mmCIF file of C-alpha atoms and ligand atoms in Angstrom:
data_model
loop_
_atom_site.group_PDB
_atom_site.id
_atom_site.type_symbol
_atom_site.label_atom_id
_atom_site.label_comp_id
_atom_site.label_asym_id
_atom_site.label_seq_id
_atom_site.Cartn_x
_atom_site.Cartn_y
_atom_site.Cartn_z
ATOM 1 C CA MET A 1 13.916 8.360 -14.773
ATOM 2 C CA LEU A 2 11.906 8.321 -11.532
ATOM 3 C CA LYS A 3 9.600 11.355 -11.287
ATOM 4 C CA ILE A 4 8.769 12.829 -7.893
ATOM 5 C CA TRP A 5 5.932 15.326 -7.689
ATOM 6 C CA GLY A 6 6.051 17.676 -4.721
ATOM 7 C CA ARG A 7 7.492 20.882 -3.284
ATOM 8 C CA ASN A 8 10.805 20.328 -1.506
ATOM 9 C CA ASN A 9 9.677 21.974 1.759
ATOM 10 C CA SER A 10 7.041 19.303 2.448
ATOM 11 C CA VAL A 11 7.845 16.840 5.224
ATOM 12 C CA ASN A 12 6.276 14.032 3.218
ATOM 13 C CA VAL A 13 8.126 14.874 0.021
ATOM 14 C CA GLN A 14 11.394 15.075 1.963
ATOM 15 C CA LYS A 15 10.979 11.469 3.128
ATOM 16 C CA VAL A 16 11.097 10.352 -0.506
ATOM 17 C CA LEU A 17 13.915 12.729 -1.457
ATOM 18 C CA TRP A 18 16.018 11.670 1.517
ATOM 19 C CA CYS A 19 15.737 7.965 0.754
ATOM 20 C CA CYS A 20 16.581 8.594 -2.930
ATOM 21 C CA GLU A 21 19.608 10.668 -1.900
ATOM 22 C CA GLU A 22 20.786 7.960 0.511
ATOM 23 C CA MET A 23 20.546 5.390 -2.293
ATOM 24 C CA GLY A 24 22.127 7.619 -4.942
ATOM 25 C CA LEU A 25 19.009 7.122 -7.059
ATOM 26 C CA LYS A 26 18.540 9.637 -9.849
ATOM 27 C CA TYR A 27 15.189 11.412 -9.985
ATOM 28 C CA GLU A 28 13.435 14.375 -11.484
ATOM 29 C CA ARG A 29 11.451 16.452 -8.959
ATOM 30 C CA ILE A 30 8.538 18.546 -10.146
ATOM 31 C CA ASP A 31 7.260 21.366 -7.919
ATOM 32 C CA ALA A 32 3.648 20.817 -6.873
ATOM 33 C CA GLY A 33 1.511 21.664 -3.863
ATOM 34 C CA GLY A 34 1.456 24.769 -1.676
ATOM 35 C CA THR A 35 2.129 27.967 -3.614
ATOM 36 C CA PHE A 36 2.994 25.938 -6.726
ATOM 37 C CA GLY A 37 -0.573 24.681 -7.149
ATOM 38 C CA VAL A 38 -0.661 21.877 -9.747
ATOM 39 C CA VAL A 39 -2.342 19.434 -7.337
ATOM 40 C CA ASN A 40 -5.857 20.453 -8.373
ATOM 41 C CA THR A 41 -5.290 20.029 -12.106
ATOM 42 C CA PRO A 42 -7.107 17.106 -13.744
ATOM 43 C CA GLN A 43 -3.709 15.798 -14.884
ATOM 44 C CA TYR A 44 -2.401 15.617 -11.300
ATOM 45 C CA ARG A 45 -5.682 14.330 -9.851
ATOM 46 C CA ALA A 46 -5.524 11.477 -12.348
ATOM 47 C CA LEU A 47 -2.252 10.470 -10.715
ATOM 48 C CA ASN A 48 -3.305 11.187 -7.139
ATOM 49 C CA PRO A 49 -7.019 11.745 -6.476
ATOM 50 C CA ASN A 50 -6.221 13.187 -3.014
ATOM 51 C CA GLY A 51 -4.494 16.212 -4.520
ATOM 52 C CA LEU A 52 -1.626 15.822 -2.055
ATOM 53 C CA VAL A 53 2.136 15.464 -2.455
ATOM 54 C CA PRO A 54 4.240 13.389 -2.884
ATOM 55 C CA THR A 55 3.338 11.212 -5.843
ATOM 56 C CA ILE A 56 5.878 9.230 -7.836
ATOM 57 C CA GLU A 57 5.913 7.870 -11.348
ATOM 58 C CA ASP A 58 8.315 4.992 -11.827
ATOM 59 C CA GLY A 59 7.751 4.360 -15.516
ATOM 60 C CA PRO A 60 4.059 3.539 -15.809
ATOM 61 C CA PHE A 61 3.797 2.723 -12.098
ATOM 62 C CA VAL A 62 2.208 5.520 -10.046
ATOM 63 C CA LEU A 63 2.286 5.604 -6.238
ATOM 64 C CA TRP A 64 1.216 8.068 -3.524
ATOM 65 C CA GLU A 65 1.460 8.016 0.287
ATOM 66 C CA SER A 66 4.954 8.965 1.372
ATOM 67 C CA ASN A 67 5.666 5.980 3.612
ATOM 68 C CA ALA A 68 4.419 3.536 0.973
ATOM 69 C CA ILE A 69 6.739 5.234 -1.541
ATOM 70 C CA VAL A 70 9.721 4.943 0.825
ATOM 71 C CA ARG A 71 8.939 1.247 1.311
ATOM 72 C CA TYR A 72 8.556 0.628 -2.417
ATOM 73 C CA LEU A 73 11.750 2.422 -3.460
ATOM 74 C CA THR A 74 13.925 0.921 -0.736
ATOM 75 C CA ALA A 75 12.582 -2.623 -1.266
ATOM 76 C CA LYS A 76 13.460 -2.201 -4.942
ATOM 77 C CA HIS A 77 16.864 -0.547 -4.588
ATOM 78 C CA SER A 78 18.200 -1.030 -1.068
ATOM 79 C CA ALA A 79 17.311 -4.494 0.237
ATOM 80 C CA GLY A 80 19.400 -5.312 3.279
ATOM 81 C CA LYS A 81 20.379 -1.670 3.771
ATOM 82 C CA LEU A 82 17.639 0.950 4.068
ATOM 83 C CA TRP A 83 15.103 -1.878 3.687
ATOM 84 C CA PRO A 84 15.733 -4.414 6.481
ATOM 85 C CA GLU A 85 15.316 -7.972 5.208
ATOM 86 C CA ASP A 86 14.669 -9.542 8.596
ATOM 87 C CA HIS A 87 10.878 -9.557 9.058
ATOM 88 C CA LYS A 88 10.955 -8.596 12.713
ATOM 89 C CA VAL A 89 13.467 -5.794 12.207
ATOM 90 C CA ARG A 90 11.424 -4.476 9.302
ATOM 91 C CA ALA A 91 8.208 -4.677 11.320
ATOM 92 C CA GLU A 92 9.840 -2.596 14.050
ATOM 93 C CA ALA A 93 10.956 -0.036 11.447
ATOM 94 C CA ASP A 94 7.430 -0.045 9.961
ATOM 95 C CA LYS A 95 5.990 0.549 13.396
ATOM 96 C CA TRP A 96 7.924 3.798 13.868
ATOM 97 C CA MET A 97 7.078 4.896 10.320
ATOM 98 C CA ASP A 98 3.389 4.411 11.030
ATOM 99 C CA TRP A 99 3.783 6.060 14.441
ATOM 100 C CA GLN A 100 5.175 9.190 12.778
ATOM 101 C CA ILE A 101 2.199 9.503 10.491
ATOM 102 C CA SER A 102 -0.579 8.393 12.852
ATOM 103 C CA VAL A 103 0.563 9.605 16.293
ATOM 104 C CA PHE A 104 3.411 12.090 16.095
ATOM 105 C CA TRP A 105 2.412 14.266 13.150
ATOM 106 C CA PRO A 106 -1.245 14.809 14.199
ATOM 107 C CA VAL A 107 -0.150 16.076 17.635
ATOM 108 C CA PHE A 108 2.773 18.127 16.301
ATOM 109 C CA ARG A 109 1.009 19.632 13.270
ATOM 110 C CA PRO A 110 -0.882 22.444 15.101
ATOM 111 C CA LEU A 111 2.376 23.764 16.570
ATOM 112 C CA PHE A 112 4.225 23.522 13.269
ATOM 113 C CA TRP A 113 1.375 24.981 11.238
ATOM 114 C CA ASN A 114 0.810 27.939 13.556
ATOM 115 C CA LEU A 115 4.501 28.827 13.851
ATOM 116 C CA VAL A 116 5.559 28.266 10.263
ATOM 117 C CA ARG A 117 2.518 28.736 8.062
ATOM 118 C CA THR A 118 0.352 31.225 10.011
ATOM 119 C CA ALA A 119 0.752 34.992 10.440
ATOM 120 C CA ALA A 120 1.809 35.896 14.005
ATOM 121 C CA ASN A 121 -1.432 37.778 14.732
ATOM 122 C CA GLU A 122 -3.566 34.818 13.636
ATOM 123 C CA ARG A 123 -1.919 32.097 15.712
ATOM 124 C CA ASP A 124 -3.977 29.926 18.055
ATOM 125 C CA GLU A 125 -1.856 30.074 21.216
ATOM 126 C CA LYS A 126 -3.952 27.531 23.099
ATOM 127 C CA ALA A 127 -3.719 24.942 20.321
ATOM 128 C CA MET A 128 0.018 25.605 20.083
ATOM 129 C CA GLU A 129 0.656 24.996 23.761
ATOM 130 C CA GLU A 130 -1.507 21.877 23.777
ATOM 131 C CA SER A 131 0.387 20.610 20.750
ATOM 132 C CA ARG A 132 3.765 21.422 22.318
ATOM 133 C CA LEU A 133 2.916 19.422 25.451
ATOM 134 C CA GLN A 134 1.509 16.437 23.550
ATOM 135 C CA THR A 135 4.528 16.434 21.243
ATOM 136 C CA THR A 136 6.869 16.433 24.215
ATOM 137 C CA GLU A 137 5.074 13.431 25.669
ATOM 138 C CA ALA A 138 5.141 11.525 22.368
ATOM 139 C CA LEU A 139 8.838 12.256 21.825
ATOM 140 C CA GLY A 140 9.511 10.831 25.284
ATOM 141 C CA TYR A 141 8.454 7.418 23.915
ATOM 142 C CA LEU A 142 10.932 7.692 21.054
ATOM 143 C CA ASP A 143 13.660 8.957 23.371
ATOM 144 C CA ASN A 144 13.115 5.911 25.557
ATOM 145 C CA HIS A 145 13.259 3.604 22.536
ATOM 146 C CA LEU A 146 16.586 5.155 21.519
ATOM 147 C CA LYS A 147 18.131 4.599 24.959
ATOM 148 C CA ASN A 148 20.432 1.755 23.874
ATOM 149 C CA ARG A 149 20.300 2.274 20.126
ATOM 150 C CA MET A 150 22.077 4.482 17.621
ATOM 151 C CA TYR A 151 19.225 4.295 15.105
ATOM 152 C CA ILE A 152 15.561 3.387 15.191
ATOM 153 C CA VAL A 153 16.428 -0.196 14.232
ATOM 154 C CA GLY A 154 19.772 -1.839 13.467
ATOM 155 C CA ASP A 155 23.195 -0.253 13.213
ATOM 156 C CA ASP A 156 22.578 2.293 10.482
ATOM 157 C CA VAL A 157 19.843 4.412 8.952
ATOM 158 C CA THR A 158 16.890 2.379 7.648
ATOM 159 C CA ILE A 159 13.348 3.170 6.547
ATOM 160 C CA GLY A 160 12.516 3.360 10.262
ATOM 161 C CA ASP A 161 14.517 6.593 10.632
ATOM 162 C CA ILE A 162 13.188 8.355 7.562
ATOM 163 C CA PRO A 163 9.758 9.709 8.588
ATOM 164 C CA MET A 164 10.773 10.747 12.104
ATOM 165 C CA GLY A 165 14.120 12.055 10.830
ATOM 166 C CA CYS A 166 12.231 14.479 8.576
ATOM 167 C CA ALA A 167 9.803 15.420 11.343
ATOM 168 C CA ILE A 168 12.467 15.931 14.001
ATOM 169 C CA TRP A 169 14.296 18.536 11.907
ATOM 170 C CA ARG A 170 11.137 20.615 12.178
ATOM 171 C CA TRP A 171 10.727 20.139 15.917
ATOM 172 C CA MET A 172 14.393 20.984 16.516
ATOM 173 C CA SER A 173 14.199 24.073 14.289
ATOM 174 C CA LEU A 174 11.147 25.726 15.860
ATOM 175 C CA PRO A 175 11.641 28.584 18.323
ATOM 176 C CA ILE A 176 10.030 26.667 21.212
ATOM 177 C CA GLU A 177 10.877 25.421 24.675
ATOM 178 C CA ARG A 178 12.148 21.849 24.349
ATOM 179 C CA PRO A 179 12.739 19.312 27.135
ATOM 180 C CA VAL A 180 16.128 17.586 27.367
ATOM 181 C CA LEU A 181 15.734 14.285 25.511
ATOM 182 C CA SER A 182 19.342 13.161 25.333
ATOM 183 C CA ASN A 183 18.865 9.956 23.318
ATOM 184 C CA LEU A 184 16.781 11.754 20.741
ATOM 185 C CA GLN A 185 19.365 14.536 20.610
ATOM 186 C CA ARG A 186 22.189 12.023 20.032
ATOM 187 C CA TRP A 187 20.222 10.326 17.222
ATOM 188 C CA PHE A 188 19.457 13.704 15.631
ATOM 189 C CA GLY A 189 23.173 14.541 15.854
ATOM 190 C CA THR A 190 24.053 11.466 13.776
ATOM 191 C CA LEU A 191 21.428 12.308 11.147
ATOM 192 C CA ARG A 192 22.755 15.847 10.855
ATOM 193 C CA GLU A 193 26.139 14.505 9.817
ATOM 194 C CA ARG A 194 24.710 12.692 6.790
ATOM 195 C CA PRO A 195 25.205 14.540 3.490
ATOM 196 C CA ALA A 196 21.914 13.193 2.092
ATOM 197 C CA TYR A 197 20.014 14.533 5.116
ATOM 198 C CA GLN A 198 21.814 17.865 4.859
ATOM 199 C CA ARG A 199 20.933 18.208 1.159
ATOM 200 C CA VAL A 200 17.189 17.624 1.302
ATOM 201 C CA VAL A 201 15.950 17.755 4.908
ATOM 202 C CA MET A 202 18.008 20.460 6.630
ATOM 203 C CA LEU A 203 16.329 23.302 4.765
ATOM 204 C CA PRO A 204 14.900 26.478 6.297
ATOM 205 C CA LEU A 205 11.332 25.940 7.488
ATOM 206 C CA THR A 206 8.932 27.625 5.074
HETATM 207 N N1 LIG B 301 -0.420 10.741 4.154
HETATM 208 C C1 LIG B 301 0.049 11.514 3.031
HETATM 209 C C2 LIG B 301 -0.067 12.976 3.418
HETATM 210 C C3 LIG B 301 0.338 13.881 2.277
HETATM 211 C C4 LIG B 301 0.183 15.350 2.658
HETATM 212 O O1 LIG B 301 -0.581 15.712 3.555
HETATM 213 N N2 LIG B 301 0.948 16.188 1.955
HETATM 214 C C5 LIG B 301 0.853 17.617 2.175
HETATM 215 C C6 LIG B 301 2.275 18.210 2.196
HETATM 216 S S1 LIG B 301 3.252 17.613 3.561
HETATM 217 C C7 LIG B 301 0.121 18.251 1.023
HETATM 218 O O2 LIG B 301 0.080 17.735 -0.071
HETATM 219 N N3 LIG B 301 -0.499 19.415 1.273
HETATM 220 C C8 LIG B 301 -1.175 20.155 0.256
HETATM 221 C C9 LIG B 301 -0.250 20.972 -0.589
HETATM 222 O O3 LIG B 301 0.980 20.986 -0.375
HETATM 223 O O4 LIG B 301 -0.756 21.634 -1.497
HETATM 224 C C10 LIG B 301 1.497 11.138 2.721
HETATM 225 O O5 LIG B 301 2.188 10.732 3.644
HETATM 226 O O6 LIG B 301 1.926 11.218 1.554
#
């Protein structure tokens, strides 16, 4: 059976869990990272030299990097559904996956980290406000993209929705001032109705 290494409160682990849940793919998840440790053991480092989660083992095949894992699993098990077969549609989905990891998350991380993982008296208020403003600007681009679309590409959830879908749960759950981004809000509303999303993404932020 597919093995997924990683704590279930990690945004990157949740991407993999959510796509497996959408596909009805059976997996065994092993807690690792954060308070669970494990990631610095020689056994884990042999799988993933970065010491980060997630990592998967699909038989003898080992893979790390959450977006690469989502691409691999959906290409294998969900061609034409989560994995768009049209090259241009898939490229568009890929673009938003890469945008989540290279643009959105770096600007959002200081806000998330300070509010969720840092004691109140140790928070960096300046970094938080800067992060909040930059995140708002970045989300404006996605809101604009979603103007005439239900999902990031196509007529249903695809790989394009998975990274930002996991990230947006966090942004929507933080006790912060949020601008009205009605297209983003509508898209988030549709994700929230999905049982797979409810099971593995809509968890308390810890
Ligand atoms: N680019 C990597 C980033 C992985 C990453 O930063 N994972 C975090 C959790 S979201 C991690 O392993 N942190 C250390 C830990 O949990 O111990 C990916 O997408 O898989």
